[in-house]
Amino acid sequence: MTDNFGLDPDNIPRHIAIIMDGNGRWAKLRGKLRVVGHKAGADTVKKIIRAADDLGVEILTLYAFSTENWKRSRIEVRALMALLRSFLRRELHELMDKNVKLYCIGQKEKLPPEVREVLDHSIDATSRNTGMILNLALSYGGRSEIIMAVKSLAKKCADGKLAYEEITEEMLSSHLYTAGLCDPDMLIRTGGEYRLSNFLLWQVSYAELYITDILWPDFDRDALIEAVLNFQNRQRRFGRTGDQVVRTG
Ligand code: IPE
Ligand code: IPE
Ligand code: MG
């Protein structure tokens, strides 16, 4: 890190999750096809990976495609998958250069084989990197993730390997796609909608929410810094009172 951008370097959110919304509206405002917005959105992804890495963020989770997004037109889904594939191919070099480790959460098996192939290759190639974790949520849905975790715990109970009374929050967490990753400290949503859209339902229980009207293709380093500055001016109480937090730090 060369500069702390006016931020407190000791209070950078360890894990930032972003709902990257607004590509379609960005394109529409310009009289362009939605896919043009997605292309511009991919350029923003690249910039925000760099910016988050420069800020010292440990984990950056990006909601790139939801389980519900399969309901979009075949043309749009195909364009998004093609963009994802070309993005991964193009960016591997930079990920290696920046020591970034790629992760993926979601129903990877539902992705087209040509996307899975590049994704697996990039995950594998970056697996020994020790810098920021770039976690892509692809065909991701919070509810189906929780069901998956519940099923595997239920199976352990049915097989006599676990007593149902022993199920804990930590155990459920460790059966989610995000096992091993700390929960997001901050959830950013661009595009101005006040909803979670099935993103990280379990994990965001104490995340600081930040919603901006900026459409994803227009989101940039300054906007990220602004969001983190806003985060740094919040008091995270986790159920305690403000006075208790001040006293115990
Ligand atoms: C987010 O932008 C990208 C994906 C959901 C893949 P949208 O495509 O949802 O853009 P809007 O919300 O229609 O503007
Ligand atoms: C959320 O955006 C999903 C992603 C950003 C990948 P959507 O555009 O799909 O969300 P809704 O449909 O407006 O809730
Ligand atoms: Mg949208």
Short mmCIF file of C-alpha atoms and ligand atoms in Angstrom, two decimals:
data_model
loop_
_atom_site.label_atom_id
_atom_site.label_comp_id
_atom_site.label_asym_id
_atom_site.label_seq_id
_atom_site.Cartn_x
_atom_site.Cartn_y
_atom_site.Cartn_z
CA MET A 1 0.00 0.00 0.00
CA THR A 2 1.52 3.30 -1.08
CA ASP A 3 -1.05 5.68 0.36
CA ASN A 4 -3.91 5.22 2.78
CA PHE A 5 -6.32 7.40 0.75
CA GLY A 6 -7.32 9.31 3.87
CA LEU A 7 -8.54 6.08 5.44
CA ASP A 8 -7.64 4.58 8.79
CA PRO A 9 -5.33 1.72 7.77
CA ASP A 10 -6.21 -0.14 10.98
CA ASN A 11 -9.91 -0.24 10.20
CA ILE A 12 -10.14 -1.49 6.64
CA PRO A 13 -12.97 -4.03 6.27
CA ARG A 14 -11.32 -7.44 6.03
CA HIS A 15 -14.06 -8.79 3.81
CA ILE A 16 -16.07 -6.64 1.40
CA ALA A 17 -18.96 -8.18 -0.53
CA ILE A 18 -20.48 -6.34 -3.48
CA ILE A 19 -23.79 -6.73 -5.29
CA MET A 20 -22.73 -5.36 -8.65
CA ASP A 21 -26.03 -4.03 -9.94
CA GLY A 22 -27.05 -1.53 -12.60
CA ASN A 23 -25.33 -2.66 -15.80
CA GLY A 24 -28.60 -2.88 -17.74
CA ARG A 25 -29.78 0.58 -16.68
CA TRP A 26 -26.36 2.04 -17.47
CA ALA A 27 -26.65 0.71 -21.03
CA LYS A 28 -30.28 1.78 -21.39
CA LEU A 29 -29.40 5.36 -20.42
CA ARG A 30 -27.02 5.36 -23.36
CA GLY A 31 -29.47 3.75 -25.76
CA LYS A 32 -27.29 0.62 -25.89
CA LEU A 33 -27.99 -3.08 -25.50
CA ARG A 34 -27.78 -4.58 -21.98
CA VAL A 35 -24.69 -6.55 -22.95
CA VAL A 36 -22.84 -3.28 -23.51
CA GLY A 37 -23.52 -2.50 -19.85
CA HIS A 38 -22.20 -5.91 -18.82
CA LYS A 39 -19.02 -5.29 -20.81
CA ALA A 40 -18.52 -1.94 -19.09
CA GLY A 41 -19.27 -3.71 -15.79
CA ALA A 42 -16.44 -6.17 -16.45
CA ASP A 43 -14.01 -3.23 -16.77
CA THR A 44 -15.24 -1.97 -13.40
CA VAL A 45 -14.57 -5.40 -11.87
CA LYS A 46 -10.97 -5.13 -12.95
CA LYS A 47 -10.59 -1.65 -11.45
CA ILE A 48 -12.26 -2.58 -8.18
CA ILE A 49 -10.09 -5.68 -7.73
CA ARG A 50 -7.04 -3.42 -8.01
CA ALA A 51 -8.48 -0.78 -5.69
CA ALA A 52 -9.54 -3.29 -3.03
CA ASP A 53 -6.11 -4.89 -3.17
CA ASP A 54 -4.44 -1.49 -2.79
CA LEU A 55 -6.60 -0.73 0.24
CA GLY A 56 -5.51 -3.94 1.91
CA VAL A 57 -8.85 -5.75 1.78
CA GLU A 58 -8.34 -9.48 2.53
CA ILE A 59 -11.42 -10.87 0.80
CA LEU A 60 -13.44 -9.34 -2.02
CA THR A 61 -16.63 -11.21 -2.83
CA LEU A 62 -18.39 -10.18 -6.03
CA TYR A 63 -21.95 -11.21 -6.87
CA ALA A 64 -21.59 -11.83 -10.57
CA PHE A 65 -24.51 -14.16 -11.34
CA SER A 66 -27.37 -15.29 -9.13
CA THR A 67 -29.38 -18.51 -9.21
CA GLU A 68 -32.28 -16.28 -10.30
CA ASN A 69 -30.30 -14.72 -13.17
CA TRP A 70 -30.77 -17.96 -15.14
CA LYS A 71 -34.31 -16.66 -15.75
CA ARG A 72 -32.97 -13.94 -18.05
CA SER A 73 -33.12 -14.35 -21.83
CA ARG A 74 -30.92 -17.02 -23.40
CA ILE A 75 -29.08 -14.27 -25.26
CA GLU A 76 -28.25 -12.33 -22.10
CA VAL A 77 -27.20 -15.43 -20.14
CA ARG A 78 -25.00 -16.54 -23.00
CA ALA A 79 -23.41 -13.09 -23.24
CA LEU A 80 -22.74 -13.03 -19.50
CA MET A 81 -21.13 -16.46 -19.59
CA ALA A 82 -18.96 -15.49 -22.57
CA LEU A 83 -17.90 -12.31 -20.76
CA LEU A 84 -17.06 -14.28 -17.65
CA ARG A 85 -14.93 -16.68 -19.65
CA SER A 86 -13.03 -13.97 -21.47
CA PHE A 87 -12.58 -12.00 -18.24
CA LEU A 88 -11.03 -15.00 -16.49
CA ARG A 89 -8.73 -15.73 -19.41
CA ARG A 90 -7.63 -12.14 -19.76
CA GLU A 91 -7.13 -11.44 -16.06
CA LEU A 92 -5.23 -14.52 -14.93
CA HIS A 93 -1.95 -12.80 -15.62
CA GLU A 94 -2.88 -9.83 -13.44
CA LEU A 95 -4.21 -12.06 -10.66
CA MET A 96 -0.88 -13.88 -10.60
CA ASP A 97 0.99 -10.61 -10.71
CA LYS A 98 -0.96 -9.27 -7.75
CA ASN A 99 -0.70 -12.55 -5.81
CA VAL A 100 -4.53 -12.77 -5.77
CA LYS A 101 -6.14 -16.09 -4.96
CA LEU A 102 -9.32 -16.90 -6.85
CA TYR A 103 -12.27 -18.59 -5.15
CA CYS A 104 -15.74 -19.34 -6.38
CA ILE A 105 -19.00 -19.80 -4.47
CA GLY A 106 -22.18 -21.10 -6.02
CA GLN A 107 -23.44 -23.92 -8.19
CA LYS A 108 -20.29 -24.29 -10.25
CA GLU A 109 -21.70 -27.46 -11.80
CA LYS A 110 -24.46 -25.42 -13.50
CA LEU A 111 -21.99 -23.25 -15.39
CA PRO A 112 -21.29 -24.13 -19.04
CA PRO A 113 -18.30 -26.50 -19.38
CA GLU A 114 -16.19 -23.93 -21.24
CA VAL A 115 -16.60 -21.49 -18.32
CA ARG A 116 -15.94 -24.16 -15.70
CA GLU A 117 -12.77 -25.15 -17.49
CA VAL A 118 -11.26 -21.66 -17.39
CA LEU A 119 -12.54 -21.10 -13.87
CA ASP A 120 -11.00 -24.33 -12.56
CA HIS A 121 -7.77 -23.52 -14.35
CA SER A 122 -7.60 -20.03 -12.78
CA ILE A 123 -8.52 -21.32 -9.31
CA ASP A 124 -5.84 -23.96 -9.62
CA ALA A 125 -3.22 -21.55 -11.00
CA THR A 126 -3.80 -19.05 -8.18
CA SER A 127 -4.19 -21.61 -5.40
CA ARG A 128 -0.74 -20.95 -3.95
CA ASN A 129 -1.10 -17.18 -4.02
CA THR A 130 -1.14 -15.60 -0.59
CA GLY A 131 -2.60 -12.13 -1.22
CA MET A 132 -6.18 -10.96 -1.46
CA ILE A 133 -8.87 -13.55 -2.04
CA LEU A 134 -11.11 -12.75 -4.99
CA ASN A 135 -14.28 -14.68 -4.40
CA LEU A 136 -16.69 -14.82 -7.33
CA ALA A 137 -20.32 -15.69 -6.62
CA LEU A 138 -21.48 -17.55 -9.72
CA SER A 139 -24.87 -19.17 -10.01
CA TYR A 140 -25.02 -18.31 -6.35
CA GLY A 141 -28.13 -18.21 -4.18
CA GLY A 142 -28.16 -17.83 -0.41
CA ARG A 143 -31.16 -20.05 0.15
CA SER A 144 -29.90 -22.95 -1.92
CA GLU A 145 -26.54 -22.64 -0.15
CA ILE A 146 -28.23 -22.96 3.24
CA ILE A 147 -30.25 -25.96 2.02
CA MET A 148 -27.04 -27.60 0.80
CA ALA A 149 -25.45 -27.12 4.23
CA VAL A 150 -28.54 -28.36 6.06
CA LYS A 151 -28.67 -31.47 3.86
CA SER A 152 -25.05 -32.36 4.58
CA LEU A 153 -25.60 -31.90 8.33
CA ALA A 154 -28.81 -33.96 8.14
CA LYS A 155 -26.92 -36.71 6.35
CA LYS A 156 -24.27 -36.77 9.07
CA CYS A 157 -27.06 -37.12 11.64
CA ALA A 158 -28.77 -39.87 9.64
CA ASP A 159 -25.45 -41.72 9.32
CA GLY A 160 -24.98 -41.53 13.08
CA LYS A 161 -21.90 -39.31 12.77
CA LEU A 162 -23.50 -36.31 14.43
CA ALA A 163 -26.14 -35.80 17.10
CA TYR A 164 -28.64 -33.14 16.05
CA GLU A 165 -28.34 -31.40 19.45
CA GLU A 166 -24.69 -30.77 18.71
CA ILE A 167 -25.33 -28.61 15.63
CA THR A 168 -23.83 -25.15 16.12
CA GLU A 169 -23.67 -21.93 14.12
CA GLU A 170 -19.99 -22.58 13.41
CA MET A 171 -20.85 -26.03 12.09
CA LEU A 172 -23.46 -24.66 9.72
CA SER A 173 -21.01 -21.95 8.58
CA SER A 174 -18.42 -24.58 7.84
CA HIS A 175 -20.84 -26.37 5.49
CA LEU A 176 -21.53 -23.30 3.37
CA TYR A 177 -19.62 -22.43 0.18
CA THR A 178 -17.87 -19.74 2.23
CA ALA A 179 -16.39 -22.24 4.71
CA GLY A 180 -13.07 -20.93 5.96
CA LEU A 181 -13.77 -17.32 4.91
CA CYS A 182 -14.66 -14.74 7.56
CA ASP A 183 -18.10 -13.14 7.19
CA PRO A 184 -18.29 -9.88 5.22
CA ASP A 185 -17.71 -6.77 7.33
CA MET A 186 -19.34 -4.67 4.68
CA LEU A 187 -21.91 -5.26 1.95
CA ILE A 188 -22.02 -2.73 -0.87
CA ARG A 189 -24.86 -2.64 -3.39
CA THR A 190 -24.64 -0.40 -6.43
CA GLY A 191 -27.67 0.55 -8.50
CA GLY A 192 -29.72 1.86 -5.60
CA GLU A 193 -31.98 -1.10 -4.76
CA TYR A 194 -32.59 -1.79 -1.08
CA ARG A 195 -32.59 -5.57 -1.15
CA LEU A 196 -30.28 -8.54 -0.76
CA SER A 197 -31.45 -10.48 -3.84
CA ASN A 198 -30.58 -13.82 -2.20
CA PHE A 199 -26.93 -12.88 -1.55
CA LEU A 200 -25.02 -14.32 1.42
CA LEU A 201 -28.13 -14.49 3.59
CA TRP A 202 -26.42 -16.28 6.48
CA GLN A 203 -23.09 -14.47 6.26
CA VAL A 204 -24.25 -10.84 6.26
CA SER A 205 -25.98 -10.99 9.63
CA TYR A 206 -23.65 -8.30 11.02
CA ALA A 207 -22.29 -6.74 7.84
CA GLU A 208 -22.50 -2.97 7.51
CA LEU A 209 -24.79 -2.22 4.58
CA TYR A 210 -23.89 0.46 2.07
CA ILE A 211 -26.16 1.20 -0.85
CA THR A 212 -25.25 3.69 -3.53
CA ASP A 213 -27.23 4.90 -6.54
CA ILE A 214 -24.08 4.72 -8.66
CA LEU A 215 -24.61 2.15 -11.41
CA TRP A 216 -21.96 -0.58 -11.39
CA PRO A 217 -20.14 0.51 -14.60
CA ASP A 218 -19.66 3.96 -13.03
CA PHE A 219 -18.42 2.63 -9.68
CA ASP A 220 -14.72 3.36 -9.29
CA ARG A 221 -11.81 3.59 -6.86
CA ASP A 222 -13.06 6.87 -5.40
CA ALA A 223 -16.51 5.40 -4.87
CA LEU A 224 -14.98 2.41 -3.08
CA ILE A 225 -12.90 4.70 -0.88
CA GLU A 226 -16.02 6.72 -0.10
CA ALA A 227 -17.81 3.50 0.92
CA VAL A 228 -14.94 2.42 3.17
CA LEU A 229 -14.80 5.90 4.72
CA ASN A 230 -18.49 5.58 5.49
CA PHE A 231 -17.80 2.15 7.05
CA GLN A 232 -15.07 3.66 9.20
CA ASN A 233 -17.52 6.20 10.60
CA ARG A 234 -19.90 3.52 11.85
CA GLN A 235 -19.93 2.01 15.29
CA ARG A 236 -20.28 -1.75 15.11
CA ARG A 237 -22.06 -2.77 18.29
CA PHE A 238 -22.90 -6.45 17.72
CA GLY A 239 -25.79 -6.16 20.17
CA ARG A 240 -23.91 -4.25 22.86
CA THR A 241 -24.63 -0.63 23.76
CA GLY A 242 -22.58 2.23 22.35
CA ASP A 243 -21.04 2.90 25.78
CA GLN A 244 -20.02 -0.72 26.19
CA VAL A 245 -18.28 -0.67 22.82
CA VAL A 246 -16.39 2.51 23.66
CA ARG A 247 -15.26 1.05 26.99
CA THR A 248 -14.13 -2.35 25.71
CA GLY A 249 -12.87 -1.17 22.30
C1 IPE B 1 -26.09 -6.55 -12.71
O1 IPE B 1 -26.67 -5.65 -13.55
C2 IPE B 1 -25.43 -7.69 -13.44
C3 IPE B 1 -26.10 -8.98 -13.24
C4 IPE B 1 -27.16 -9.20 -12.52
C5 IPE B 1 -25.51 -10.11 -13.93
P1 IPE B 1 -28.14 -5.84 -14.12
O2 IPE B 1 -28.06 -6.59 -15.41
O3 IPE B 1 -29.04 -6.45 -13.10
O4 IPE B 1 -28.55 -4.34 -14.38
P2 IPE B 1 -29.95 -3.65 -14.13
O5 IPE B 1 -30.35 -3.91 -12.71
O6 IPE B 1 -30.91 -4.26 -15.10
O7 IPE B 1 -29.69 -2.21 -14.38
C1 IPE B 2 -28.43 -9.14 -8.14
O1 IPE B 2 -28.86 -8.28 -9.13
C2 IPE B 2 -27.57 -10.22 -8.72
C3 IPE B 2 -26.26 -9.79 -9.18
C4 IPE B 2 -25.76 -8.59 -9.06
C5 IPE B 2 -25.46 -10.81 -9.77
P1 IPE B 2 -30.28 -8.50 -9.85
O2 IPE B 2 -30.41 -7.40 -10.82
O3 IPE B 2 -30.38 -9.88 -10.36
O4 IPE B 2 -31.27 -8.33 -8.63
P2 IPE B 2 -32.84 -8.05 -8.63
O5 IPE B 2 -33.46 -8.99 -9.60
O6 IPE B 2 -33.03 -6.62 -9.04
O7 IPE B 2 -33.27 -8.27 -7.22
MG MG B 3 -30.22 -5.65 -11.66
#
